[in-house]
């Protein structure tokens, strides 16, 4: 049995709005789960239900074999880091870190040990421990919030967009620190983000949500390469996956610009589809091209360039290392094994027969 099991969980708010529908998830011990999705898709609602701050309308949550639906946040032994840090402004940093131990009436020596240990891990020094949160920078406050969570030694750590208030540089640094903490201390973390890069770099398991529903769960690499829905395919990856409209018929993808043989789909006929292929699976070639595109502009990124071009009305992004200066047209070849086809009607990926 997994560490945390979430079964058929729904959330309907008192105004009748259904924010989460039939959420199912297995979290293993030492998993780093990242729930991602656009604003309003139900990520925070889900996290708050796990923490106990929000009630569950229906379904079950089981932590270490014990049903926790009806338990208060305190009884669940789950620690949560919020986006706005939620530090107590009138307390010193030291007391903030030790707060949950103080309210649990732990003895002073134990509290001191845990506060000092946690502050060492998150690199908060003795001077900073004496200050109030208002006298710290955003990044330092974020460390205090993490330190407070570490001092608690909870069964499960929940983090709701903890890095969203930080600038890009600090965000990158803190991301690395959180990953290191997780590796070192064997914690189990559920982390909410709307940032796909955070999800790809941190997660052992990624949960993509859309409009209250899970689109896909899996290892980041797997979901990136094998998206089950158009939403999952377009949510992960920069530039966004290329989508080319056409028809699947008799083992061929056909549109007005090109036709390619895809034998593993030979049993599907006359289906309107979108051909998905990521920019790194397209290459600029001199001959044997699959199609030709009209170059719109080239984005130089140092080690590579991305050619943004038109195939008819469709914008296509192609990675290349070639010098693409002053080029109006280019020939493009696809890595056919990386093509993902989506049924236009259902937006679901179509599986071909194994060859
Ligand atoms: P964000 O990334 O913007 O924080 P989110 O994915 O975390 O978004 P939630 O905060 O979980 O989204 O909200 C999900 C949906 O539920 C939203 O449409 C929101 O407006 C709605 N919602 C949240 N709280 C309530 C409430 N108390 N009553 C009614 N609807 C609510």
CSV table of C-alpha atoms and ligand atoms in Angstrom, one decimal:
chain,number,residue,atom,x,y,z
A,1,UNK,CA,0.0,0.0,0.0
A,2,UNK,CA,1.2,3.5,-0.8
A,3,UNK,CA,2.1,6.1,1.8
A,4,UNK,CA,-0.8,8.4,1.0
A,5,UNK,CA,-3.8,7.2,-1.0
A,6,UNK,CA,-6.3,9.7,-2.4
A,7,UNK,CA,-9.4,7.9,-3.7
A,8,UNK,CA,-12.2,9.5,-5.7
A,9,UNK,CA,-12.0,12.9,-4.0
A,10,UNK,CA,-14.4,15.6,-5.0
A,11,UNK,CA,-14.7,19.2,-3.7
A,12,UNK,CA,-17.9,21.1,-4.1
A,13,UNK,CA,-17.7,24.6,-2.5
A,14,UNK,CA,-20.8,25.8,-0.6
A,15,UNK,CA,-21.8,28.0,-3.6
A,16,UNK,CA,-22.1,24.8,-5.6
A,17,UNK,CA,-18.9,25.2,-7.6
A,18,UNK,CA,-17.1,21.9,-8.2
A,19,UNK,CA,-13.4,22.7,-7.9
A,20,UNK,CA,-12.0,19.1,-7.9
A,21,UNK,CA,-13.6,16.0,-9.5
A,22,UNK,CA,-12.7,12.4,-8.9
A,23,UNK,CA,-9.1,13.0,-7.9
A,24,UNK,CA,-7.1,9.7,-7.5
A,25,UNK,CA,-3.5,9.6,-6.5
A,26,UNK,CA,-1.0,7.2,-4.9
A,27,UNK,CA,1.9,8.9,-3.2
A,28,UNK,CA,4.8,6.6,-2.1
A,29,UNK,CA,7.2,7.3,0.7
A,30,UNK,CA,9.9,9.8,-0.4
A,31,UNK,CA,8.0,10.8,-3.5
A,32,UNK,CA,8.3,14.4,-4.6
A,33,UNK,CA,4.9,15.0,-6.2
A,34,UNK,CA,4.3,18.2,-8.1
A,35,UNK,CA,0.7,19.1,-8.9
A,36,UNK,CA,0.7,21.5,-11.9
A,37,UNK,CA,-1.9,23.2,-14.0
A,38,UNK,CA,-3.2,26.6,-14.9
A,39,UNK,CA,-4.7,29.1,-12.5
A,40,UNK,CA,-8.0,28.0,-11.0
A,41,UNK,CA,-7.6,24.3,-11.9
A,42,UNK,CA,-8.0,23.2,-8.3
A,43,UNK,CA,-4.4,22.7,-7.2
A,44,UNK,CA,-4.6,24.7,-3.9
A,45,UNK,CA,-8.0,23.2,-3.1
A,46,UNK,CA,-6.5,19.7,-3.4
A,47,UNK,CA,-3.5,20.6,-1.2
A,48,UNK,CA,-5.8,22.2,1.4
A,49,UNK,CA,-7.9,19.1,1.5
A,50,UNK,CA,-4.9,17.0,2.1
A,51,UNK,CA,-3.8,19.3,4.9
A,52,UNK,CA,-7.2,19.3,6.5
A,53,UNK,CA,-7.7,23.1,6.1
A,54,UNK,CA,-10.5,22.4,3.6
A,55,UNK,CA,-13.1,19.6,4.0
A,56,UNK,CA,-13.6,16.8,1.5
A,57,UNK,CA,-17.0,16.6,-0.2
A,58,UNK,CA,-16.7,12.9,-1.0
A,59,UNK,CA,-13.9,10.3,-1.4
A,60,UNK,CA,-11.2,9.0,0.9
A,61,UNK,CA,-7.7,10.0,2.1
A,62,UNK,CA,-5.5,7.4,3.7
A,63,UNK,CA,-2.1,8.3,5.3
A,64,UNK,CA,0.0,5.4,6.4
A,65,UNK,CA,-3.0,3.1,6.4
A,66,UNK,CA,-5.2,5.4,8.5
A,67,UNK,CA,-8.2,7.3,7.1
A,68,UNK,CA,-7.6,11.0,7.7
A,69,UNK,CA,-10.8,12.5,6.2
A,70,UNK,CA,-12.2,13.6,9.5
A,71,UNK,CA,-9.0,14.5,11.3
A,72,UNK,CA,-8.1,18.1,12.1
A,73,UNK,CA,-5.0,19.6,10.5
A,74,UNK,CA,-3.1,19.2,13.8
A,75,UNK,CA,-4.0,15.5,14.1
A,76,UNK,CA,-2.8,14.8,10.6
A,77,UNK,CA,0.8,15.6,11.3
A,78,UNK,CA,1.2,17.3,8.0
A,79,UNK,CA,3.3,20.4,7.5
A,80,UNK,CA,2.4,23.1,5.0
A,81,UNK,CA,4.5,25.9,3.5
A,82,UNK,CA,2.4,28.7,1.9
A,83,UNK,CA,3.0,31.0,-1.0
A,84,UNK,CA,3.1,34.1,1.3
A,85,UNK,CA,5.2,32.2,3.9
A,86,UNK,CA,2.6,32.8,6.7
A,87,UNK,CA,5.2,33.9,9.3
A,88,UNK,CA,4.1,35.6,12.5
A,89,UNK,CA,5.3,39.2,12.2
A,90,UNK,CA,5.5,39.9,15.9
A,91,UNK,CA,7.6,36.8,16.7
A,92,UNK,CA,11.3,36.5,16.2
A,93,UNK,CA,12.6,34.2,13.5
A,94,UNK,CA,13.7,31.8,16.2
A,95,UNK,CA,10.2,31.6,17.6
A,96,UNK,CA,8.7,31.3,14.2
A,97,UNK,CA,10.8,28.3,13.4
A,98,UNK,CA,10.0,26.7,16.8
A,99,UNK,CA,6.3,27.8,16.9
A,100,UNK,CA,4.7,24.4,16.2
A,101,UNK,CA,6.9,22.8,18.8
A,102,UNK,CA,6.0,25.5,21.3
A,103,UNK,CA,2.3,25.1,20.8
A,104,UNK,CA,2.7,21.3,21.2
A,105,UNK,CA,4.3,22.1,24.6
A,106,UNK,CA,7.6,20.3,23.8
A,107,UNK,CA,10.4,21.0,26.3
A,108,UNK,CA,12.7,24.0,25.8
A,109,UNK,CA,15.9,22.0,25.2
A,110,UNK,CA,14.3,19.9,22.5
A,111,UNK,CA,12.8,23.0,20.9
A,112,UNK,CA,16.2,24.7,20.9
A,113,UNK,CA,17.9,21.7,19.3
A,114,UNK,CA,15.3,21.4,16.6
A,115,UNK,CA,15.3,25.1,15.8
A,116,UNK,CA,19.1,25.2,15.6
A,117,UNK,CA,19.2,22.2,13.5
A,118,UNK,CA,16.5,23.5,11.1
A,119,UNK,CA,18.1,26.9,10.8
A,120,UNK,CA,21.5,25.3,10.1
A,121,UNK,CA,19.9,23.3,7.2
A,122,UNK,CA,18.3,26.4,5.7
A,123,UNK,CA,21.3,28.6,6.4
A,124,UNK,CA,19.7,31.1,8.7
A,125,UNK,CA,22.4,32.4,11.1
A,126,UNK,CA,22.3,33.5,14.7
A,127,UNK,CA,21.8,37.2,13.9
A,128,UNK,CA,18.9,36.4,11.6
A,129,UNK,CA,17.3,34.2,14.3
A,130,UNK,CA,17.0,37.2,16.6
A,131,UNK,CA,15.2,39.4,14.0
A,132,UNK,CA,11.6,39.7,13.1
A,133,UNK,CA,10.5,38.4,9.7
A,134,UNK,CA,9.9,42.0,8.5
A,135,UNK,CA,13.6,42.6,8.8
A,136,UNK,CA,14.5,39.8,6.4
A,137,UNK,CA,14.6,39.6,2.6
A,138,UNK,CA,12.1,37.6,0.6
A,139,UNK,CA,14.5,34.7,0.1
A,140,UNK,CA,15.4,34.7,3.8
A,141,UNK,CA,11.8,34.7,4.8
A,142,UNK,CA,11.2,31.8,2.5
A,143,UNK,CA,14.1,29.9,4.2
A,144,UNK,CA,12.5,30.6,7.6
A,145,UNK,CA,9.2,29.1,6.3
A,146,UNK,CA,11.0,26.1,5.1
A,147,UNK,CA,13.0,25.9,8.4
A,148,UNK,CA,9.8,26.0,10.4
A,149,UNK,CA,8.5,23.0,8.3
A,150,UNK,CA,11.7,21.1,8.8
A,151,UNK,CA,11.7,21.7,12.6
A,152,UNK,CA,8.3,20.0,12.7
A,153,UNK,CA,9.5,16.7,11.3
A,154,UNK,CA,6.0,16.0,9.9
A,155,UNK,CA,4.9,12.8,8.1
A,156,UNK,CA,4.2,14.8,4.9
A,157,UNK,CA,5.2,18.2,3.6
A,158,UNK,CA,2.8,20.3,1.5
A,159,UNK,CA,4.1,23.3,-0.4
A,160,UNK,CA,1.8,25.7,-2.1
A,161,UNK,CA,3.8,27.7,-4.7
A,162,UNK,CA,6.4,28.5,-2.1
A,163,UNK,CA,8.7,30.2,-4.6
A,164,UNK,CA,6.3,32.3,-6.5
A,165,UNK,CA,7.2,35.6,-4.7
A,166,UNK,CA,10.9,35.3,-5.4
A,167,UNK,CA,12.9,36.7,-8.4
A,168,UNK,CA,14.1,34.3,-11.1
A,169,UNK,CA,17.7,33.9,-9.7
A,170,UNK,CA,16.5,33.2,-6.1
A,171,UNK,CA,13.8,31.0,-7.3
A,172,UNK,CA,16.4,28.8,-9.1
A,173,UNK,CA,18.6,28.7,-6.0
A,174,UNK,CA,15.7,27.8,-3.7
A,175,UNK,CA,14.6,25.1,-6.1
A,176,UNK,CA,18.0,23.4,-5.8
A,177,UNK,CA,17.9,23.8,-2.0
A,178,UNK,CA,14.5,22.2,-1.7
A,179,UNK,CA,15.6,19.3,-3.9
A,180,UNK,CA,18.7,18.9,-1.7
A,181,UNK,CA,16.7,19.0,1.5
A,182,UNK,CA,14.3,16.4,0.1
A,183,UNK,CA,17.2,14.1,-0.9
A,184,UNK,CA,19.0,14.4,2.4
A,185,UNK,CA,16.1,14.0,4.8
A,186,UNK,CA,14.0,11.5,2.9
A,187,UNK,CA,10.9,13.6,3.2
A,188,UNK,CA,7.6,13.0,1.3
A,189,UNK,CA,6.6,16.2,-0.4
A,190,UNK,CA,3.5,17.3,-2.4
A,191,UNK,CA,4.2,20.6,-4.1
A,192,UNK,CA,1.8,22.8,-6.0
A,193,UNK,CA,3.0,25.0,-8.9
A,194,UNK,CA,1.8,26.5,-12.1
A,195,UNK,CA,5.3,26.5,-13.4
A,196,UNK,CA,6.1,23.5,-15.7
A,197,UNK,CA,9.9,24.0,-15.3
A,198,UNK,CA,9.5,23.6,-11.5
A,199,UNK,CA,7.5,20.5,-12.1
A,200,UNK,CA,9.9,19.0,-14.6
A,201,UNK,CA,13.0,19.6,-12.5
A,202,UNK,CA,11.7,18.7,-9.1
A,203,UNK,CA,9.1,16.0,-9.4
A,204,UNK,CA,9.4,12.2,-9.1
A,205,UNK,CA,5.8,12.2,-10.0
A,206,UNK,CA,3.9,15.0,-11.8
A,207,UNK,CA,0.2,15.4,-11.7
A,208,UNK,CA,-1.3,17.6,-14.4
A,209,UNK,CA,-4.6,19.1,-13.5
A,210,UNK,CA,-7.1,21.0,-15.7
A,211,UNK,CA,-10.5,22.3,-14.6
A,212,UNK,CA,-10.6,20.2,-11.5
A,213,UNK,CA,-9.7,17.0,-13.2
A,214,UNK,CA,-6.4,15.0,-13.4
A,215,UNK,CA,-5.2,14.9,-17.1
A,216,UNK,CA,-2.2,12.7,-16.4
A,217,UNK,CA,0.0,11.3,-13.6
A,218,UNK,CA,3.6,10.0,-14.2
A,219,UNK,CA,7.3,10.6,-14.1
A,220,UNK,CA,8.1,14.0,-15.7
A,221,UNK,CA,10.1,12.4,-18.6
A,222,UNK,CA,7.4,9.9,-19.3
A,223,UNK,CA,4.6,12.5,-19.4
A,224,UNK,CA,6.7,14.7,-21.6
A,225,UNK,CA,7.3,12.0,-24.1
A,226,UNK,CA,4.0,10.1,-23.8
A,227,UNK,CA,1.3,12.7,-23.1
A,228,UNK,CA,-2.1,11.1,-22.9
A,229,UNK,CA,-4.0,14.2,-23.8
A,230,UNK,CA,-3.6,17.3,-25.9
A,231,UNK,CA,-3.7,19.4,-22.7
A,232,UNK,CA,-0.8,17.4,-21.1
A,233,UNK,CA,1.2,17.7,-24.3
A,234,UNK,CA,0.8,21.4,-24.6
A,235,UNK,CA,1.3,22.2,-20.9
A,236,UNK,CA,4.8,20.7,-20.8
A,237,UNK,CA,7.6,21.9,-23.0
A,238,UNK,CA,9.0,25.2,-24.3
A,239,UNK,CA,8.5,25.9,-27.1
A,240,UNK,CA,5.1,24.3,-27.0
A,241,UNK,CA,4.7,21.0,-28.9
A,242,UNK,CA,4.1,21.5,-32.7
A,243,UNK,CA,0.6,20.5,-33.7
A,244,UNK,CA,-0.1,19.9,-37.4
A,245,UNK,CA,-3.7,19.3,-38.6
A,246,UNK,CA,-4.4,16.4,-41.0
A,247,UNK,CA,-6.1,13.1,-41.6
A,248,UNK,CA,-5.1,9.6,-40.6
A,249,UNK,CA,-6.0,7.1,-43.3
A,250,UNK,CA,-4.8,3.7,-44.2
A,251,UNK,CA,-1.5,3.9,-42.4
A,252,UNK,CA,-0.8,7.5,-43.6
A,253,UNK,CA,-0.9,11.0,-42.1
A,254,UNK,CA,-2.1,13.3,-44.9
A,255,UNK,CA,-2.6,17.0,-45.2
A,256,UNK,CA,-2.3,19.5,-48.1
A,257,UNK,CA,1.5,20.0,-47.5
A,258,UNK,CA,2.8,16.5,-47.0
A,259,UNK,CA,2.0,12.8,-46.4
A,260,UNK,CA,4.0,10.3,-44.4
A,261,UNK,CA,3.6,6.7,-43.8
A,262,UNK,CA,2.8,5.6,-40.2
A,263,UNK,CA,2.3,1.9,-40.5
A,264,UNK,CA,1.4,1.3,-36.9
A,265,UNK,CA,-1.8,3.2,-37.4
A,266,UNK,CA,-2.9,1.2,-40.5
A,267,UNK,CA,-6.1,0.1,-38.8
A,268,UNK,CA,-7.4,3.7,-38.4
A,269,UNK,CA,-9.2,5.2,-41.3
A,270,UNK,CA,-10.5,8.7,-42.1
A,271,UNK,CA,-9.9,10.2,-38.7
A,272,UNK,CA,-9.3,13.9,-38.2
A,273,UNK,CA,-6.1,14.2,-36.1
A,274,UNK,CA,-3.4,16.5,-34.9
A,275,UNK,CA,0.1,15.4,-35.4
A,276,UNK,CA,2.2,16.4,-32.3
A,277,UNK,CA,6.0,16.7,-32.6
A,278,UNK,CA,8.4,18.6,-30.3
A,279,UNK,CA,10.8,21.1,-31.8
A,280,UNK,CA,13.8,19.0,-30.8
A,281,UNK,CA,12.4,16.1,-32.9
A,282,UNK,CA,12.4,18.2,-36.0
A,283,UNK,CA,15.6,19.1,-37.9
A,284,UNK,CA,16.6,21.4,-40.7
A,285,UNK,CA,17.9,19.3,-43.6
A,286,UNK,CA,19.3,20.0,-47.1
A,287,UNK,CA,17.5,17.1,-48.7
A,288,UNK,CA,15.0,14.2,-47.9
A,289,UNK,CA,12.8,16.6,-46.1
A,290,UNK,CA,9.2,15.8,-45.0
A,291,UNK,CA,8.0,19.4,-45.6
A,292,UNK,CA,9.2,22.9,-46.3
A,293,UNK,CA,8.4,25.9,-44.1
A,294,UNK,CA,8.5,29.7,-44.5
A,295,UNK,CA,10.8,31.2,-41.8
A,296,UNK,CA,9.2,33.9,-39.7
A,297,UNK,CA,12.1,34.6,-37.3
A,298,UNK,CA,15.0,32.8,-35.7
A,299,UNK,CA,15.5,32.8,-31.9
A,300,UNK,CA,19.3,32.6,-31.1
A,301,UNK,CA,19.8,30.9,-27.8
A,302,UNK,CA,23.6,30.4,-27.7
A,303,UNK,CA,24.0,26.7,-28.0
A,304,UNK,CA,21.1,26.3,-30.4
A,305,UNK,CA,18.5,28.3,-32.3
A,306,UNK,CA,14.8,27.9,-32.6
A,307,UNK,CA,13.4,28.6,-36.1
A,308,UNK,CA,9.8,29.8,-35.9
A,309,UNK,CA,8.2,29.2,-39.3
A,310,UNK,CA,4.9,28.7,-41.1
A,311,UNK,CA,3.6,25.5,-42.6
A,312,UNK,CA,0.6,27.0,-44.4
A,313,UNK,CA,-1.1,28.8,-41.5
A,314,UNK,CA,0.4,26.7,-38.8
A,315,UNK,CA,3.3,28.0,-36.7
A,316,UNK,CA,6.1,25.5,-36.3
A,317,UNK,CA,9.2,25.6,-34.1
A,318,UNK,CA,12.3,23.7,-35.1
A,319,UNK,CA,15.5,23.4,-33.1
A,320,UNK,CA,18.7,23.7,-35.1
A,321,UNK,CA,22.4,24.3,-34.7
A,322,UNK,CA,22.7,25.5,-38.2
A,323,UNK,CA,23.4,29.1,-39.0
A,324,UNK,CA,20.0,30.3,-40.1
A,325,UNK,CA,20.8,33.9,-41.0
A,326,UNK,CA,18.8,35.5,-43.8
A,327,UNK,CA,17.0,32.3,-44.7
A,328,UNK,CA,13.4,32.6,-46.0
A,329,UNK,CA,12.6,28.9,-46.4
A,330,UNK,CA,13.9,25.7,-44.9
A,331,UNK,CA,13.4,22.0,-45.3
A,332,UNK,CA,12.4,20.1,-42.3
A,333,UNK,CA,12.7,16.4,-41.4
A,334,UNK,CA,10.7,14.7,-38.5
A,335,UNK,CA,12.0,12.0,-36.2
A,336,UNK,CA,9.0,9.8,-37.0
A,337,UNK,CA,9.4,7.6,-33.9
A,338,UNK,CA,8.6,10.7,-31.7
A,339,UNK,CA,5.3,11.6,-33.4
A,340,UNK,CA,2.3,11.6,-31.1
A,341,UNK,CA,-1.2,11.6,-32.8
A,342,UNK,CA,-4.2,13.1,-31.1
A,343,UNK,CA,-7.8,12.5,-32.0
A,344,UNK,CA,-9.3,15.9,-32.8
A,345,UNK,CA,-12.7,15.0,-31.5
A,346,UNK,CA,-11.6,13.7,-28.1
A,347,UNK,CA,-8.2,15.4,-27.7
A,348,UNK,CA,-6.8,12.1,-26.5
A,349,UNK,CA,-3.6,10.5,-27.8
A,350,UNK,CA,-4.1,7.6,-30.2
A,351,UNK,CA,-2.2,4.5,-29.7
A,352,UNK,CA,-1.0,2.7,-32.8
A,353,UNK,CA,-0.5,-1.0,-33.0
A,354,UNK,CA,2.9,-2.3,-31.8
A,355,UNK,CA,4.9,-3.2,-34.9
B,1,LIG,P1,-4.0,29.3,-8.6
B,1,LIG,O1,-2.9,28.7,-9.4
B,1,LIG,O2,-4.5,30.6,-9.2
B,1,LIG,O3,-3.7,29.5,-7.1
B,1,LIG,P2,-5.5,26.9,-8.2
B,1,LIG,O4,-5.3,25.9,-9.2
B,1,LIG,O5,-4.8,26.7,-6.9
B,1,LIG,O6,-5.3,28.3,-8.8
B,1,LIG,P3,-7.9,26.8,-6.5
B,1,LIG,O7,-7.5,28.0,-5.6
B,1,LIG,O8,-7.8,25.5,-6.0
B,1,LIG,O9,-7.1,26.9,-7.9
B,1,LIG,O10,-9.4,27.1,-7.0
B,1,LIG,C1,-10.0,26.3,-7.9
B,1,LIG,C2,-11.4,26.9,-8.2
B,1,LIG,O11,-12.2,26.9,-7.1
B,1,LIG,C3,-11.3,28.3,-8.8
B,1,LIG,O12,-12.2,28.4,-9.8
B,1,LIG,C4,-11.7,29.1,-7.6
B,1,LIG,O13,-12.3,30.3,-8.0
B,1,LIG,C5,-12.7,28.2,-6.9
B,1,LIG,N1,-12.7,28.5,-5.4
B,1,LIG,C6,-11.7,28.5,-4.6
B,1,LIG,N2,-12.1,28.7,-3.3
B,1,LIG,C7,-13.5,28.8,-3.4
B,1,LIG,C8,-14.5,29.0,-2.4
B,1,LIG,N3,-14.2,29.2,-1.1
B,1,LIG,N4,-15.8,29.1,-2.9
B,1,LIG,C9,-16.1,28.9,-4.2
B,1,LIG,N5,-15.2,28.7,-5.1
B,1,LIG,C10,-13.9,28.6,-4.7
